[in-house]
Structure formats: C-alpha cells, structure tokens
Short mmCIF file of C-alpha atoms and ligand atoms in Angstrom, two decimals:
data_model
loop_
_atom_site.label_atom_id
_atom_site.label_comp_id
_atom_site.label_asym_id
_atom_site.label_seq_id
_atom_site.Cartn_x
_atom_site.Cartn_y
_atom_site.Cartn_z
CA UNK A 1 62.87 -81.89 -35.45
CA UNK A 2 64.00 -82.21 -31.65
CA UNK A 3 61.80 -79.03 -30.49
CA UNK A 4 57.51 -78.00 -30.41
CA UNK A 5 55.81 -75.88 -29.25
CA UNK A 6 52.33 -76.18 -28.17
CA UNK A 7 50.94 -72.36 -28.62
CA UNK A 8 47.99 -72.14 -26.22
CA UNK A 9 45.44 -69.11 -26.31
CA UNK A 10 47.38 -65.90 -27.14
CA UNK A 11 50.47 -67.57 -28.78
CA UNK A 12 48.73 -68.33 -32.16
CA UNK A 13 50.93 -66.85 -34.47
CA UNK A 14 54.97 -67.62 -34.43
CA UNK A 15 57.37 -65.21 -36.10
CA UNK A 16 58.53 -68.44 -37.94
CA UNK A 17 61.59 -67.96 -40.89
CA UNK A 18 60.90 -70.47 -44.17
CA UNK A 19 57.49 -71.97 -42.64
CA UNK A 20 55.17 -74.49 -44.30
CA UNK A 21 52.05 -75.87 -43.18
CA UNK A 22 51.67 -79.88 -43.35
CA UNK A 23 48.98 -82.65 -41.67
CA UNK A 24 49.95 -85.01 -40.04
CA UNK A 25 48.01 -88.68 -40.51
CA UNK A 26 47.59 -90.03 -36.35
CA UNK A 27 45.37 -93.01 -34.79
CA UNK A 28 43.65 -90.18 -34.06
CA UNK A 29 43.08 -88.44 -37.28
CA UNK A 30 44.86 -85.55 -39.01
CA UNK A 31 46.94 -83.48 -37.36
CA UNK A 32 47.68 -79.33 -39.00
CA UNK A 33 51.14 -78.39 -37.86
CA UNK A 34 53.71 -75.58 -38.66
CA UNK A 35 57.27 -75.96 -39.07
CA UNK A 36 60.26 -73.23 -39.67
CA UNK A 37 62.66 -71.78 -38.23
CA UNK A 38 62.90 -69.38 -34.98
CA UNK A 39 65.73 -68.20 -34.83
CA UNK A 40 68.41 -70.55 -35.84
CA UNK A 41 67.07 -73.57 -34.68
CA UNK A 42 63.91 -75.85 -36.47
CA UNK A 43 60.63 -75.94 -34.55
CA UNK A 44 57.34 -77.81 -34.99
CA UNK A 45 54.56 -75.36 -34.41
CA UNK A 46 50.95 -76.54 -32.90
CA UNK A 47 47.99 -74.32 -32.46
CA UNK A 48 46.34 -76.27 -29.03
CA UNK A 49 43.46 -74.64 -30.08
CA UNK A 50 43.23 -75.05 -33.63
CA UNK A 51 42.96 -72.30 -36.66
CA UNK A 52 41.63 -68.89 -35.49
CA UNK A 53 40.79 -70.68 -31.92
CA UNK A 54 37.98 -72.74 -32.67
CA UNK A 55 38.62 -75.97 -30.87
CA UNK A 56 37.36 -75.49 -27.05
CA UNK A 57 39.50 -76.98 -24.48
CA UNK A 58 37.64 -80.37 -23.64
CA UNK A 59 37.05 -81.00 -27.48
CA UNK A 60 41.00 -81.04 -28.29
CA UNK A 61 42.71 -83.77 -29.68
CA UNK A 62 45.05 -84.00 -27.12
CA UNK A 63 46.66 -87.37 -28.39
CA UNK A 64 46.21 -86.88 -32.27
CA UNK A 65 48.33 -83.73 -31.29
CA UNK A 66 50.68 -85.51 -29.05
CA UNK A 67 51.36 -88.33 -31.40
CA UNK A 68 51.83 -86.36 -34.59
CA UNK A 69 54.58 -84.50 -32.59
CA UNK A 70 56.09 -87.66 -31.98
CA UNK A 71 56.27 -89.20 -35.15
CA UNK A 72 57.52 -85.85 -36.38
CA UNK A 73 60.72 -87.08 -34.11
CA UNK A 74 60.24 -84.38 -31.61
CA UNK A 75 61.91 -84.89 -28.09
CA UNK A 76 61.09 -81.84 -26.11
CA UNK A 77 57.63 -79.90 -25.62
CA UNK A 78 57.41 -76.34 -24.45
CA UNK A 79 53.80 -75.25 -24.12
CA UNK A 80 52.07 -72.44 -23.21
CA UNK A 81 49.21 -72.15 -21.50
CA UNK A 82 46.55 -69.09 -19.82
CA UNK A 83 45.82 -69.61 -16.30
CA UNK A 84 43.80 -67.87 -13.87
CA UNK A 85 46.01 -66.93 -10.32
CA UNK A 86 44.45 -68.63 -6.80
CA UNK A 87 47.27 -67.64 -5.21
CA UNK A 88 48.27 -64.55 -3.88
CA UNK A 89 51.98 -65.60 -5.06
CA UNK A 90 51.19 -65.11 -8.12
CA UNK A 91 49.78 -61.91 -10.03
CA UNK A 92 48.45 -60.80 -13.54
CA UNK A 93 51.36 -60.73 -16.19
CA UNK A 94 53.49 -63.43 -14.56
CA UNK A 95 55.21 -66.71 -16.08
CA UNK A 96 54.81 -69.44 -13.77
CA UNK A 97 57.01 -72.79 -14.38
CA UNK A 98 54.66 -75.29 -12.85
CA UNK A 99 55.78 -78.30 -11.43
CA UNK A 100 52.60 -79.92 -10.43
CA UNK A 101 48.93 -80.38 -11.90
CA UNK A 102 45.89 -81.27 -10.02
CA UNK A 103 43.45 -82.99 -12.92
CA UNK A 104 39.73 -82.23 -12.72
CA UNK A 105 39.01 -83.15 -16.39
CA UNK A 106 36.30 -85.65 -16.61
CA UNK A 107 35.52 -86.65 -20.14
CA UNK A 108 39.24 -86.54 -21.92
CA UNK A 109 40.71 -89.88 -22.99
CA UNK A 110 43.77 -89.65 -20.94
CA UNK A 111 46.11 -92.28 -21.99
CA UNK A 112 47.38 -94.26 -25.59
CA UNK A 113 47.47 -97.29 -23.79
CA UNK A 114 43.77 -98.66 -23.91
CA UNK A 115 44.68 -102.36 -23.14
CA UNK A 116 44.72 -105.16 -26.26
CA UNK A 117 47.50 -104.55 -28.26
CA UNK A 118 48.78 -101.31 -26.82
CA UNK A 119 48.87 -102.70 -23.55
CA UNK A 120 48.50 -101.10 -20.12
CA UNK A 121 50.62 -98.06 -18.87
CA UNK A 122 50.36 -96.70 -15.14
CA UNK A 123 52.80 -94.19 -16.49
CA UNK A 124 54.77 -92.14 -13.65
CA UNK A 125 54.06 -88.76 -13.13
CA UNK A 126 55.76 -87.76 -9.79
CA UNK A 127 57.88 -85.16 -12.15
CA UNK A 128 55.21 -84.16 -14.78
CA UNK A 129 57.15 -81.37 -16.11
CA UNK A 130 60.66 -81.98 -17.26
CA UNK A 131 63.02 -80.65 -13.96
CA UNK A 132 65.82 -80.46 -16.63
CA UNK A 133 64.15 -78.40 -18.98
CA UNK A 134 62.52 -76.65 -16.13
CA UNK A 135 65.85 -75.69 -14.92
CA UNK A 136 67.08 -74.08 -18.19
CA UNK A 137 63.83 -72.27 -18.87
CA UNK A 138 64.64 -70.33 -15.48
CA UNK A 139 68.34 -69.98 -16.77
CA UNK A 140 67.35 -68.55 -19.81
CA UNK A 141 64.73 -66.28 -17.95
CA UNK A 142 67.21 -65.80 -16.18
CA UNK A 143 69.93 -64.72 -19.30
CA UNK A 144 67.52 -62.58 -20.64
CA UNK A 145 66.54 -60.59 -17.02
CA UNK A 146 62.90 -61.78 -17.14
CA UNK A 147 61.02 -62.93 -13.69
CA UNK A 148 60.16 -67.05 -14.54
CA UNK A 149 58.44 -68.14 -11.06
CA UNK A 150 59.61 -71.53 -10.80
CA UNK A 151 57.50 -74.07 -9.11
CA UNK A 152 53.24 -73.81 -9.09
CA UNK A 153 50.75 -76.17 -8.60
CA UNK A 154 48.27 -76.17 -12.34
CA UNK A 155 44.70 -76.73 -11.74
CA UNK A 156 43.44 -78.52 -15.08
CA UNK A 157 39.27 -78.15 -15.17
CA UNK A 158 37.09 -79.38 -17.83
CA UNK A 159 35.75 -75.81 -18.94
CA UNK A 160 34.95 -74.70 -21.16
CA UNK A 161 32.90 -72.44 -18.81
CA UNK A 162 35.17 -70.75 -15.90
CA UNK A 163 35.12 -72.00 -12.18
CA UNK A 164 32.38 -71.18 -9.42
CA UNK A 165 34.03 -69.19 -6.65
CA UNK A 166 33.57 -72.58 -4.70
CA UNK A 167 35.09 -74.15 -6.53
CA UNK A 168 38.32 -72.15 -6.50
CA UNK A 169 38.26 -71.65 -2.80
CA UNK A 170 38.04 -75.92 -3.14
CA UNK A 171 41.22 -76.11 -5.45
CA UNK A 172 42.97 -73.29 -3.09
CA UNK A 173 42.01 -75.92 -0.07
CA UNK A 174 43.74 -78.43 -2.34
CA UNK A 175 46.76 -76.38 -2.76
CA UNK A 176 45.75 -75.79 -6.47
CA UNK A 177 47.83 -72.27 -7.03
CA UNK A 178 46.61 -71.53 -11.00
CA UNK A 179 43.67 -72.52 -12.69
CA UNK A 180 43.41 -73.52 -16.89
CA UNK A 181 41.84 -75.98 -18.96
CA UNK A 182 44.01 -78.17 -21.45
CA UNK A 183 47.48 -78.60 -19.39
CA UNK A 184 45.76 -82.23 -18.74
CA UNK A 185 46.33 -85.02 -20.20
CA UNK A 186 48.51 -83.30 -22.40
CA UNK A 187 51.50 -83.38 -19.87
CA UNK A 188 50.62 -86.97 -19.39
CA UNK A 189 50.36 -87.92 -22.98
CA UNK A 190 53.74 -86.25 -23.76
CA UNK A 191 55.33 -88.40 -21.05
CA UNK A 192 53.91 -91.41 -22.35
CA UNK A 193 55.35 -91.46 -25.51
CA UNK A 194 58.75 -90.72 -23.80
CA UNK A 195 59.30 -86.66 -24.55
CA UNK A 196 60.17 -84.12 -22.14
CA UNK A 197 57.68 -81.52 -21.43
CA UNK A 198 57.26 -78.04 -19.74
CA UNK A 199 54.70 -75.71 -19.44
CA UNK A 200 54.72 -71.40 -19.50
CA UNK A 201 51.43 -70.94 -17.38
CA UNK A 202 50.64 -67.42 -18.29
CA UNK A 203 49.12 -65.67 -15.74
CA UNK A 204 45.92 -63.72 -17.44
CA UNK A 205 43.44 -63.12 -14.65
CA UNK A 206 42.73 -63.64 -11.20
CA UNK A 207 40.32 -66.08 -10.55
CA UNK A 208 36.67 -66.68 -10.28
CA UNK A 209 36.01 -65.27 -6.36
CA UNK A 210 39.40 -63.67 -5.92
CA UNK A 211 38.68 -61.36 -8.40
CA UNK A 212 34.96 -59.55 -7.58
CA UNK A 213 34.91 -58.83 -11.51
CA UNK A 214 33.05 -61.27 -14.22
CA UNK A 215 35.52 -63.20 -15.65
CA UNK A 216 35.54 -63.20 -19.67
CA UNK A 217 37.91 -64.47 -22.30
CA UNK A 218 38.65 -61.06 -23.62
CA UNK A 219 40.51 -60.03 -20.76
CA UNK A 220 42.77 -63.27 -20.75
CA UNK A 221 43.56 -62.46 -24.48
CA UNK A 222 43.93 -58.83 -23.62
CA UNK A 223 46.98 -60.09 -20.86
CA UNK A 224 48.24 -62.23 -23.38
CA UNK A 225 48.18 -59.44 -26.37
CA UNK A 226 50.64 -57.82 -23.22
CA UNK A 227 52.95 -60.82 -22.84
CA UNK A 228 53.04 -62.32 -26.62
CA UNK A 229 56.31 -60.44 -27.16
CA UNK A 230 58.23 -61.45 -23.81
CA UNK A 231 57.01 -64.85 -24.46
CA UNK A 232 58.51 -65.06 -27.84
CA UNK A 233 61.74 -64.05 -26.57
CA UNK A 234 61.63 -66.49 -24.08
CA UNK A 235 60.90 -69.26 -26.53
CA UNK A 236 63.49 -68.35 -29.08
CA UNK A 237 65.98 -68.40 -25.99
CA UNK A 238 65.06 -71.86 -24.40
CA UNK A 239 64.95 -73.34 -28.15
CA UNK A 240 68.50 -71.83 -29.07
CA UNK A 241 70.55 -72.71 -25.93
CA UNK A 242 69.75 -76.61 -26.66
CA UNK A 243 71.67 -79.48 -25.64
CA UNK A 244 71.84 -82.95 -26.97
CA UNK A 245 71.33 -85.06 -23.96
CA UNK A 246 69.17 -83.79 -21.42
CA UNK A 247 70.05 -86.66 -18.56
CA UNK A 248 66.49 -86.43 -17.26
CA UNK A 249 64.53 -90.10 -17.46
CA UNK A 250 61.39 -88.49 -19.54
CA UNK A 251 62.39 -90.47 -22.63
CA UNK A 252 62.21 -93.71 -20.68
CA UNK A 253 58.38 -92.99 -19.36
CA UNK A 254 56.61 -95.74 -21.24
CA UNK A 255 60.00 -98.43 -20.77
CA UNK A 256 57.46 -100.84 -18.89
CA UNK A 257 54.98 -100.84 -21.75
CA UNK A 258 58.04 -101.20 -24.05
CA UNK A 259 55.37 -99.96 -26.97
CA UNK A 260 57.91 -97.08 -28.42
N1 LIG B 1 40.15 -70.41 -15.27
C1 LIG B 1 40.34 -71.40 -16.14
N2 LIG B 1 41.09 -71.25 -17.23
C2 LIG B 1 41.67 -70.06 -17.45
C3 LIG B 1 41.51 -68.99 -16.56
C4 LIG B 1 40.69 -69.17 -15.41
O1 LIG B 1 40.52 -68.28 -14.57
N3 LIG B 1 42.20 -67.95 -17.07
C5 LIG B 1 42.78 -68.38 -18.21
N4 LIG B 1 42.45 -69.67 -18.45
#
C-alpha cells in the first residue's frame, strides 16, 4: 500500500470502506494498524496515539510505528498533528503545511541507525517535509477551496505537560511559529527509511502566554471535533490525486547507510 496516514489527536477514527485491523511484528515490537479503503484508493491507517488515546506523546513508539509502515510497502506519510499557534500568522481552526521543525524532545530514540550492524546515519533533513507532496497538498486545498497555509516552523516539545509562557516567548525568539509534541522524530524516522512525509499541523489553541486562558486538552479536541470533517476531505483528496513518481529525493534519504 503506497499511502498512511498517521491520525494524531482528533483524527482517530477514518471513514474507511472494507477495513481490517492487523499487527504488525517490528524491532520494536507489535505494531496495531488499519487498512481499507478511502475513497478509491488503499490506505494504511495508524492511531499516533494508540486505541482510545492512551499512549502520551513521549511514550510513542515512534519507530515500531515508522517501520511497520514501511514493511507494509508504504511510500508516502501524511500525518496530522494538534499544535498550539505562537504566531500571530496563524489562528485557531487553521491547517498549517509546515516546512520546518525545531526539536526540543529529550528522551525519544531518534534514529534506526544505532551503530554495529545498522550502521551510522547523519540523515539530511534540510527538507523534512516532502516539498513535492507539500506542493500537491496546497493544490488539492487548493481544488477543494480550503485555506492550507503553506510554510510554518513546528515546535516539537517533550510534553506531555504544555509549555511555560517562557518558554513559548523562547521558541517565538527562535522563530518557532506552532507548538506540538510527537511531529519529532517521527519526520526524521520516516526520512530514514526513505518515504516521503508531510504533516497537517492543526491549529487547536493559542499558546501557553499568548492566550491568558489555562490551556487544557479538551479544548484542542473540541477544535479538532470542528475540523475532523474538512480534514477528511482533505485527506481523501491528497490520497486520490496520486502519482507514481514523485521526483523528490525522499526515497534516497538513507542511500549513504545503504541499509534499505
Ligand atoms: N502545546 C503543545 N502541544 C499542543 C498544543 C500546545 O499548545 N496544542 C495542541 N498540541
């Protein structure tokens, strides 16, 4: 199956056609996936945060997920992530195609290549996000009249807990634009086993500081409950208008390495 997608808080449930659950045996243990149809195309389905959200974001098997995509022959990643705005560019409700991550994740293993036998990888990263599938999420946005704002620069924290106002004022110093907690290493990852990757930040709630108002997780599934539907659409539009070969270079990322 050429296409996943990686359903981050809010996008747990897919209207899938002819679905069936299956694990998937990884390095890194069993993986649960989905697969069926949207639309007219085949899809791998993958709940980031496990069944009925119970995996918090620094606990995550980011590679067992990444890997069992792969050896389900998948090519191309979209995901979907909740992210808090630090910008005033970008507001409550908006999809943000983000071309840039800033990583402050501290305890995540953050590469398959541990030395020994899988070698070393210093994997490049100066496009994290697929430009090519970038480009034809924003033409499909673009097909279906929906606002896409290309181009943002992801903050990835550790949470699980939300950010001090400091520290958002230090990530807007930075030029950090949203704020969320699992698009790192999973862009990485996804490059390093050679499959092109882009990410829907969802824009749920201002952050910590620009907001005066607690933040709490009920409002960012609240904005997503809002969006689900749009999202979908999207999704089923990127997934149907595919083409065979992409022409970006994602599928050579780990060439050095020569591992896959
Ligand atoms: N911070 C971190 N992660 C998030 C946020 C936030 O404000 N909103 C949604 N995910």
């Amino acid at each position: 199956m050429e296409w996943a997608l990686i359903g981050g808080t809010g996008v747990e449930k897919l209207p899938l056609k002819h679905s069936s659950s299956l694990r998937v045996d990884t390095p890194y243990g069993l993986i649960s996936l989905e697969t069926g149809m949207l639309g007219e195309k085949s899809l791998v389905f993958l709940k980031r945060h496990g069944e009925g959200h119970s995996v918090p974001p620094h606990l995550i098997n980011y590679r067992g997920n990444i890997w069992a995509l792969k050896k389900m022959g998948v090519k191309k990643i979209l995901a979907t992530g909740a992210v808090g705005s630090i910008s005033a560019d970008f507001h409550i409700g908006d999809i943000v195609l983000v071309d840039q991550f800033l990583d402050f994740t501290k305890s995540r293993p953050q590469t398959f290549f541990e030395g020994g036998e899988q070698g070393v990888l210093h994997v490049d990263v100066s496009e994290p996000y697929c430009p090519i599938l970038r480009q034809r999420i924003v033409q499909c946005a673009e097909n279906l009249g929906l606002t896409v704002k290309n181009g943002g620069v992801y903050v990835c924290t550790e949470g699980p807990r939300f950010e001090t106002p400091a520290e958002i004022r230090m990530y807007k110093t930075l030029g950090g634009q949203v704020v969320g907690m699992t698009g790192v290493p999973e862009v990485v990852l996804a490059r390093e086993l050679g499959m092109c990757y882009a990410t829907l930040a969802l824009v749920t709630n201002e952050a910590a500081g620009i907001t005066q108002k607690p933040l709490t997780h009920s409002e960012v599934i609240a904005t997503m409950n809002m969006l689900g539907e749009t999202v979908a659409q999207l999704i089923e539009a990127i997934i149907d208008n595919d083409i065979e070969d992409q022409g970006c270079y994602c599928s050579t990322g780990n060439k050095e390495a020569g591992m896959f």
